mmCIF file of C-alpha atoms in Angstrom:
data_model
loop_
_atom_site.group_PDB
_atom_site.id
_atom_site.type_symbol
_atom_site.label_atom_id
_atom_site.label_comp_id
_atom_site.label_asym_id
_atom_site.label_seq_id
_atom_site.Cartn_x
_atom_site.Cartn_y
_atom_site.Cartn_z
ATOM 1 C CA MET A 66 0.000 0.000 0.000
ATOM 2 C CA VAL A 67 1.240 3.506 -0.803
ATOM 3 C CA SER A 68 1.617 5.973 2.042
ATOM 4 C CA LEU A 69 -1.805 7.458 2.735
ATOM 5 C CA PRO A 70 -2.586 10.780 4.425
ATOM 6 C CA PRO A 71 -3.612 10.558 8.089
ATOM 7 C CA LEU A 72 -7.241 10.627 9.186
ATOM 8 C CA PRO A 73 -8.496 14.197 9.699
ATOM 9 C CA ASP A 74 -10.543 15.252 12.693
ATOM 10 C CA PRO A 75 -14.111 13.929 12.422
ATOM 11 C CA LEU A 76 -16.821 16.199 11.099
ATOM 12 C CA PRO A 77 -19.525 17.393 13.504
ATOM 13 C CA HIS A 78 -22.313 15.953 11.317
ATOM 14 C CA PRO A 79 -22.363 13.165 8.702
ATOM 15 C CA VAL A 80 -21.770 14.007 5.055
ATOM 16 C CA VAL A 81 -21.880 12.055 1.790
ATOM 17 C CA ASP A 82 -19.078 11.534 -0.719
ATOM 18 C CA SER A 83 -21.197 12.155 -3.789
ATOM 19 C CA HIS A 84 -18.724 10.737 -6.331
ATOM 20 C CA CYS A 85 -16.126 8.063 -5.682
ATOM 21 C CA HIS A 86 -14.288 5.242 -7.472
ATOM 22 C CA LEU A 87 -13.564 2.710 -4.745
ATOM 23 C CA ASP A 88 -12.333 0.145 -7.266
ATOM 24 C CA THR A 89 -9.815 2.450 -8.915
ATOM 25 C CA ALA A 90 -8.720 3.812 -5.550
ATOM 26 C CA SER A 91 -7.981 0.268 -4.404
ATOM 27 C CA GLU A 92 -5.833 -0.325 -7.483
ATOM 28 C CA VAL A 93 -3.937 2.951 -7.059
ATOM 29 C CA SER A 94 -3.399 3.063 -3.303
ATOM 30 C CA GLY A 95 -4.024 -0.476 -2.094
ATOM 31 C CA LEU A 96 -6.807 0.805 0.180
ATOM 32 C CA ASP A 97 -9.431 -1.909 -0.188
ATOM 33 C CA PRO A 98 -13.092 -0.852 -0.254
ATOM 34 C CA ASP A 99 -13.866 -2.299 3.186
ATOM 35 C CA GLU A 100 -11.123 -0.221 4.782
ATOM 36 C CA ALA A 101 -11.955 2.837 2.676
ATOM 37 C CA ILE A 102 -15.580 2.748 3.819
ATOM 38 C CA GLY A 103 -14.524 2.175 7.427
ATOM 39 C CA ARG A 104 -12.057 5.053 7.446
ATOM 40 C CA ALA A 105 -14.667 7.329 5.913
ATOM 41 C CA ALA A 106 -17.277 6.424 8.529
ATOM 42 C CA ALA A 107 -14.752 7.082 11.304
ATOM 43 C CA VAL A 108 -14.496 10.752 10.298
ATOM 44 C CA GLY A 109 -18.193 11.305 9.528
ATOM 45 C CA VAL A 110 -18.372 10.430 5.825
ATOM 46 C CA THR A 111 -21.111 7.859 6.225
ATOM 47 C CA LYS A 112 -22.423 7.382 2.672
ATOM 48 C CA ILE A 113 -20.767 7.063 -0.730
ATOM 49 C CA VAL A 114 -21.987 7.259 -4.326
ATOM 50 C CA GLN A 115 -19.849 4.731 -6.222
ATOM 51 C CA ILE A 116 -19.539 5.637 -9.897
ATOM 52 C CA GLY A 117 -18.846 3.201 -12.716
ATOM 53 C CA CYS A 118 -17.367 4.650 -15.910
ATOM 54 C CA ASP A 119 -17.149 1.522 -18.074
ATOM 55 C CA LEU A 120 -18.774 -1.896 -18.040
ATOM 56 C CA ALA A 121 -16.371 -3.363 -15.504
ATOM 57 C CA GLY A 122 -16.761 -0.308 -13.281
ATOM 58 C CA ALA A 123 -20.541 -0.321 -13.640
ATOM 59 C CA HIS A 124 -20.737 -3.948 -12.586
ATOM 60 C CA PHE A 125 -18.437 -3.239 -9.633
ATOM 61 C CA ALA A 126 -20.608 -0.259 -8.623
ATOM 62 C CA VAL A 127 -23.743 -2.394 -8.530
ATOM 63 C CA GLU A 128 -21.970 -5.174 -6.636
ATOM 64 C CA ALA A 129 -20.588 -2.652 -4.134
ATOM 65 C CA ALA A 130 -24.029 -1.159 -3.574
ATOM 66 C CA GLU A 131 -25.428 -4.642 -2.987
ATOM 67 C CA ARG A 132 -22.657 -5.463 -0.502
ATOM 68 C CA TRP A 133 -22.386 -2.249 1.540
ATOM 69 C CA ASP A 134 -25.403 -0.412 2.930
ATOM 70 C CA ALA A 135 -23.418 2.845 2.847
ATOM 71 C CA VAL A 136 -23.029 2.693 -0.938
ATOM 72 C CA VAL A 137 -25.302 3.384 -3.884
ATOM 73 C CA ALA A 138 -24.276 3.144 -7.523
ATOM 74 C CA GLY A 139 -24.047 5.208 -10.666
ATOM 75 C CA VAL A 140 -23.535 3.528 -14.046
ATOM 76 C CA ALA A 141 -22.549 4.872 -17.465
ATOM 77 C CA ILE A 142 -19.991 4.781 -20.223
ATOM 78 C CA HIS A 143 -17.608 7.685 -19.650
ATOM 79 C CA PRO A 144 -17.422 10.076 -22.622
ATOM 80 C CA ASN A 145 -13.759 9.320 -23.288
ATOM 81 C CA ASP A 146 -14.463 5.590 -23.204
ATOM 82 C CA ALA A 147 -17.398 6.063 -25.565
ATOM 83 C CA ALA A 148 -15.206 7.933 -28.030
ATOM 84 C CA ARG A 149 -12.601 5.157 -28.013
ATOM 85 C CA MET A 150 -14.967 2.203 -28.430
ATOM 86 C CA ALA A 151 -15.482 0.396 -31.718
ATOM 87 C CA ALA A 152 -18.662 1.311 -33.571
ATOM 88 C CA ASP A 153 -20.178 -2.137 -32.990
ATOM 89 C CA GLU A 154 -19.020 -2.262 -29.339
ATOM 90 C CA LEU A 155 -20.638 0.888 -27.993
ATOM 91 C CA PRO A 156 -24.309 -0.125 -28.609
ATOM 92 C CA LEU A 157 -23.737 -3.392 -26.741
ATOM 93 C CA ALA A 158 -22.148 -1.539 -23.830
ATOM 94 C CA LEU A 159 -25.007 0.939 -23.676
ATOM 95 C CA ALA A 160 -27.559 -1.882 -23.684
ATOM 96 C CA GLU A 161 -25.862 -3.350 -20.610
ATOM 97 C CA ILE A 162 -25.794 0.061 -18.907
ATOM 98 C CA GLU A 163 -29.539 0.333 -19.541
ATOM 99 C CA ARG A 164 -30.072 -3.042 -17.872
ATOM 100 C CA LEU A 165 -27.916 -2.122 -14.867
ATOM 101 C CA ALA A 166 -29.544 1.304 -14.491
ATOM 102 C CA ARG A 167 -32.812 -0.358 -13.516
ATOM 103 C CA HIS A 168 -31.229 -2.133 -10.543
ATOM 104 C CA PRO A 169 -32.804 -0.853 -7.287
ATOM 105 C CA ARG A 170 -29.401 0.056 -5.795
ATOM 106 C CA VAL A 171 -28.547 2.279 -8.762
ATOM 107 C CA ARG A 172 -29.375 5.903 -8.098
ATOM 108 C CA ALA A 173 -27.560 7.605 -10.974
ATOM 109 C CA VAL A 174 -26.843 7.475 -14.667
ATOM 110 C CA GLY A 175 -23.308 8.764 -14.876
ATOM 111 C CA GLU A 176 -20.764 9.854 -15.158
ATOM 112 C CA THR A 177 -21.616 10.852 -18.678
ATOM 113 C CA GLY A 178 -21.129 14.071 -20.585
ATOM 114 C CA LEU A 179 -18.466 15.674 -22.737
ATOM 115 C CA ASP A 180 -14.675 15.855 -22.470
ATOM 116 C CA HIS A 181 -12.844 18.076 -24.941
ATOM 117 C CA TYR A 182 -9.583 17.834 -22.991
ATOM 118 C CA ARG A 183 -8.736 14.169 -23.571
ATOM 119 C CA THR A 184 -10.858 13.710 -26.710
ATOM 120 C CA ARG A 185 -9.984 16.444 -29.186
ATOM 121 C CA ASP A 186 -11.070 15.229 -32.622
ATOM 122 C CA GLU A 187 -14.456 16.141 -34.042
ATOM 123 C CA ALA A 188 -15.371 12.519 -34.732
ATOM 124 C CA GLY A 189 -14.812 11.736 -31.053
ATOM 125 C CA HIS A 190 -16.850 14.774 -30.051
ATOM 126 C CA ARG A 191 -19.769 13.572 -32.180
ATOM 127 C CA ILE A 192 -19.670 10.147 -30.521
ATOM 128 C CA GLN A 193 -19.584 11.794 -27.101
ATOM 129 C CA ARG A 194 -22.565 14.022 -27.899
ATOM 130 C CA ASP A 195 -24.598 11.055 -29.125
ATOM 131 C CA ALA A 196 -23.665 8.965 -26.075
ATOM 132 C CA PHE A 197 -24.429 11.861 -23.736
ATOM 133 C CA ALA A 198 -27.842 12.358 -25.344
ATOM 134 C CA TRP A 199 -28.532 8.626 -24.942
ATOM 135 C CA HIS A 200 -27.609 8.720 -21.247
ATOM 136 C CA ILE A 201 -29.854 11.754 -20.712
ATOM 137 C CA GLY A 202 -32.723 9.798 -22.200
ATOM 138 C CA LEU A 203 -31.952 6.858 -19.919
ATOM 139 C CA ALA A 204 -31.911 9.082 -16.835
ATOM 140 C CA ARG A 205 -35.266 10.536 -17.821
ATOM 141 C CA ALA A 206 -36.778 7.122 -18.571
ATOM 142 C CA THR A 207 -35.614 5.517 -15.322
ATOM 143 C CA GLY A 208 -35.990 8.502 -13.006
ATOM 144 C CA ARG A 209 -32.301 8.259 -12.066
ATOM 145 C CA THR A 210 -30.094 11.231 -11.327
ATOM 146 C CA LEU A 211 -27.948 12.398 -14.239
ATOM 147 C CA VAL A 212 -24.284 12.851 -13.226
ATOM 148 C CA ILE A 213 -22.415 14.998 -15.730
ATOM 149 C CA HIS A 214 -18.711 14.918 -16.537
ATOM 150 C CA ASP A 215 -17.805 18.260 -18.135
ATOM 151 C CA ARG A 216 -14.244 19.053 -19.085
ATOM 152 C CA ASP A 217 -13.560 22.018 -21.342
ATOM 153 C CA ALA A 218 -17.041 21.681 -22.839
ATOM 154 C CA HIS A 219 -19.303 23.958 -20.779
ATOM 155 C CA ALA A 220 -21.390 25.466 -23.568
ATOM 156 C CA GLU A 221 -21.707 22.189 -25.447
ATOM 157 C CA VAL A 222 -22.906 20.363 -22.316
ATOM 158 C CA LEU A 223 -25.702 22.894 -21.881
ATOM 159 C CA ASP A 224 -26.597 22.682 -25.569
ATOM 160 C CA VAL A 225 -27.088 18.899 -25.379
ATOM 161 C CA LEU A 226 -28.970 19.131 -22.078
ATOM 162 C CA ASP A 227 -31.333 21.723 -23.464
ATOM 163 C CA ALA A 228 -31.881 19.794 -26.685
ATOM 164 C CA GLU A 229 -32.672 16.516 -24.899
ATOM 165 C CA GLY A 230 -34.599 17.911 -21.926
ATOM 166 C CA VAL A 231 -33.155 18.331 -18.455
ATOM 167 C CA PRO A 232 -33.914 15.373 -16.134
ATOM 168 C CA ASP A 233 -35.527 15.995 -12.765
ATOM 169 C CA ARG A 234 -32.202 15.620 -10.931
ATOM 170 C CA VAL A 235 -28.847 16.678 -12.371
ATOM 171 C CA VAL A 236 -25.451 16.776 -10.667
ATOM 172 C CA MET A 237 -22.484 18.620 -12.140
ATOM 173 C CA HIS A 238 -19.670 16.315 -11.062
ATOM 174 C CA CYS A 239 -16.463 18.072 -9.992
ATOM 175 C CA PHE A 240 -17.833 21.446 -11.020
ATOM 176 C CA SER A 241 -15.110 23.204 -13.006
ATOM 177 C CA GLY A 242 -16.699 26.386 -14.306
ATOM 178 C CA ASP A 243 -16.839 30.001 -13.253
ATOM 179 C CA ALA A 244 -19.670 31.924 -11.624
ATOM 180 C CA ALA A 245 -21.450 32.549 -14.935
ATOM 181 C CA PHE A 246 -21.466 28.853 -15.780
ATOM 182 C CA ALA A 247 -22.586 28.053 -12.247
ATOM 183 C CA ARG A 248 -25.536 30.375 -12.740
ATOM 184 C CA ALA A 249 -26.432 28.671 -16.019
ATOM 185 C CA CYS A 250 -26.334 25.234 -14.381
ATOM 186 C CA LEU A 251 -28.343 26.402 -11.383
ATOM 187 C CA ASP A 252 -30.941 27.888 -13.731
ATOM 188 C CA ARG A 253 -31.415 24.345 -15.045
ATOM 189 C CA GLY A 254 -31.944 22.983 -11.530
ATOM 190 C CA ALA A 255 -28.549 21.322 -11.093
ATOM 191 C CA TRP A 256 -26.610 20.584 -7.949
ATOM 192 C CA LEU A 257 -22.946 21.631 -8.168
ATOM 193 C CA SER A 258 -20.437 19.218 -6.652
ATOM 194 C CA TYR A 259 -17.199 20.759 -5.395
ATOM 195 C CA ALA A 260 -14.163 18.490 -5.154
ATOM 196 C CA GLY A 261 -10.524 18.958 -4.178
ATOM 197 C CA PRO A 262 -9.740 21.541 -6.904
ATOM 198 C CA VAL A 263 -11.821 24.161 -5.066
ATOM 199 C CA THR A 264 -9.048 24.121 -2.432
ATOM 200 C CA PHE A 265 -6.238 24.703 -4.958
ATOM 201 C CA LYS A 266 -4.794 28.211 -4.744
ATOM 202 C CA PRO A 267 -5.086 29.140 -8.466
ATOM 203 C CA ASN A 268 -8.794 28.241 -8.677
ATOM 204 C CA GLU A 269 -10.421 31.465 -7.548
ATOM 205 C CA HIS A 270 -13.024 31.026 -10.291
ATOM 206 C CA LEU A 271 -14.281 27.914 -8.485
ATOM 207 C CA ARG A 272 -14.529 29.778 -5.211
ATOM 208 C CA ASP A 273 -16.446 32.568 -6.967
ATOM 209 C CA ALA A 274 -18.846 29.917 -8.274
ATOM 210 C CA LEU A 275 -19.133 28.371 -4.811
ATOM 211 C CA ARG A 276 -20.044 31.709 -3.214
ATOM 212 C CA LEU A 277 -22.787 32.146 -5.797
ATOM 213 C CA THR A 278 -24.224 28.657 -5.255
ATOM 214 C CA PRO A 279 -27.146 28.445 -2.791
ATOM 215 C CA LEU A 280 -26.338 26.283 0.211
ATOM 216 C CA ASP A 281 -29.061 23.804 -0.737
ATOM 217 C CA ARG A 282 -27.433 23.191 -4.151
ATOM 218 C CA ILE A 283 -23.898 22.360 -2.974
ATOM 219 C CA LEU A 284 -22.479 18.839 -2.930
ATOM 220 C CA THR A 285 -18.980 17.625 -2.167
ATOM 221 C CA GLU A 286 -17.030 14.659 -3.473
ATOM 222 C CA THR A 287 -13.617 13.095 -3.720
ATOM 223 C CA ASP A 288 -13.552 11.582 -7.215
ATOM 224 C CA ALA A 289 -11.153 9.247 -5.388
ATOM 225 C CA PRO A 290 -8.433 8.360 -6.054
ATOM 226 C CA TYR A 291 -8.107 11.659 -7.922
ATOM 227 C CA LEU A 292 -8.287 15.370 -7.036
ATOM 228 C CA THR A 293 -7.008 15.150 -3.462
ATOM 229 C CA PRO A 294 -7.638 18.403 -1.567
ATOM 230 C CA VAL A 295 -5.052 20.655 0.023
ATOM 231 C CA PRO A 296 -3.006 19.926 2.146
ATOM 232 C CA PHE A 297 -2.491 16.522 0.490
ATOM 233 C CA ARG A 298 -2.746 17.504 -3.168
ATOM 234 C CA GLY A 299 -0.807 15.052 -5.314
ATOM 235 C CA ARG A 300 -1.374 12.057 -3.050
ATOM 236 C CA SER A 301 -4.021 9.386 -3.472
ATOM 237 C CA ASN A 302 -7.509 10.512 -2.523
ATOM 238 C CA ALA A 303 -10.106 8.620 -0.476
ATOM 239 C CA SER A 304 -13.514 9.340 1.017
ATOM 240 C CA TYR A 305 -12.042 9.846 4.504
ATOM 241 C CA LEU A 306 -10.369 13.042 3.216
ATOM 242 C CA ILE A 307 -13.707 14.753 2.537
ATOM 243 C CA PRO A 308 -13.439 16.655 5.881
ATOM 244 C CA HIS A 309 -10.644 18.778 4.399
ATOM 245 C CA THR A 310 -12.898 19.884 1.548
ATOM 246 C CA ALA A 311 -15.942 20.313 3.802
ATOM 247 C CA ARG A 312 -14.006 22.557 6.177
ATOM 248 C CA PHE A 313 -12.703 24.574 3.237
ATOM 249 C CA LEU A 314 -16.227 25.023 1.881
ATOM 250 C CA ALA A 315 -17.465 26.255 5.251
ATOM 251 C CA ALA A 316 -14.568 28.693 5.610
ATOM 252 C CA THR A 317 -14.999 30.036 2.073
ATOM 253 C CA LEU A 318 -18.717 30.534 2.642
ATOM 254 C CA ASP A 319 -18.106 31.978 6.122
ATOM 255 C CA ARG A 320 -20.659 29.568 7.561
ATOM 256 C CA ASP A 321 -20.691 27.287 10.561
ATOM 257 C CA LEU A 322 -19.190 23.889 9.756
ATOM 258 C CA SER A 323 -22.107 21.976 11.301
ATOM 259 C CA GLU A 324 -24.570 23.940 9.175
ATOM 260 C CA VAL A 325 -22.613 23.196 6.022
ATOM 261 C CA CYS A 326 -22.282 19.499 6.850
ATOM 262 C CA ARG A 327 -26.004 19.181 7.475
ATOM 263 C CA ALA A 328 -26.680 20.824 4.126
ATOM 264 C CA LEU A 329 -24.184 18.586 2.327
ATOM 265 C CA GLU A 330 -25.836 15.479 3.721
ATOM 266 C CA GLN A 331 -29.396 16.558 2.937
ATOM 267 C CA ASN A 332 -28.417 17.850 -0.503
ATOM 268 C CA ALA A 333 -26.914 14.482 -1.405
ATOM 269 C CA TYR A 334 -30.096 12.678 -0.407
ATOM 270 C CA ASP A 335 -32.161 15.176 -2.386
ATOM 271 C CA ALA A 336 -29.871 14.918 -5.405
ATOM 272 C CA PHE A 337 -29.795 11.112 -5.439
ATOM 273 C CA GLY A 338 -33.413 10.301 -4.717
ATOM 274 C CA GLY A 339 -33.635 9.985 -0.950
ATOM 275 C CA ARG A 340 -31.835 8.427 1.986
ATOM 276 C CA TRP A 341 -30.122 5.071 1.724
ATOM 277 C CA GLY A 342 -28.742 2.509 4.114
ATOM 278 C CA ALA A 343 -29.864 -0.572 6.008
ATOM 279 C CA GLU A 344 -33.071 1.164 7.034
ATOM 280 C CA THR A 345 -34.117 2.425 3.597
ATOM 281 C CA THR A 346 -34.980 1.073 0.164
ATOM 282 C CA GLN A 347 -35.661 2.545 -3.238
ATOM 283 C CA THR A 348 -37.950 1.438 -6.035
ATOM 284 C CA ASP A 349 -37.430 1.889 -9.738
ATOM 285 C CA GLY A 350 -38.310 5.234 -11.239
#
């Protein structure tokens, strides 16, 4: 196992990691999902949304949600994966995502969207737009939350959303825009999820967006094992490091930490269709 950051002080109220990759984190850091979930619970991160980005990840997400009460799943084909798949392979993958999306432990269709950073050719962009539109339709048909990956494609993401019809619940994963883009997303009813980059010194545009975002529309996430917050930027991320981001959000907003944590927890339940755990269930949308 690589050297992991120490556990932070526990939060005063439970929060939810609204976007995590427990499987990838285990491969990168050696922190197995059981221990990752346990460490998170020890510091007040009591629930996790496990996101699958390809077929293997989607199957893992469903299996994780079946195994651990703290976990619910999101399933999709990531835009970069969609752009790289063979023409006859992608429809088969999407058919399997549609089947998995109807599982009762799946709360989200995502992450899906557009990525103009890693996919730069127009043919790839067309495939991404078509796949994104398909995932939007699936979210609408199943009543699942749409989780959007948006990298260097702000205007195009909104264009596709508007053309296809905005689902009832939309989460902007690892929100990366400025205040104007935040306003445009909020106008469409989205929740904005702030990850480790909001703590990075150069990213004042993210903090401007955060200050504009109503408290009841803010989520937080790790995207573990990526995007580790300050003071451990560059090291492997995990759900137990959410307290660093939560404390930063509270300080930036000049709000009481307990108030912010309570909002983050409730917002996650609102964004992903209600509470989950041993005491709760969910039916298909």
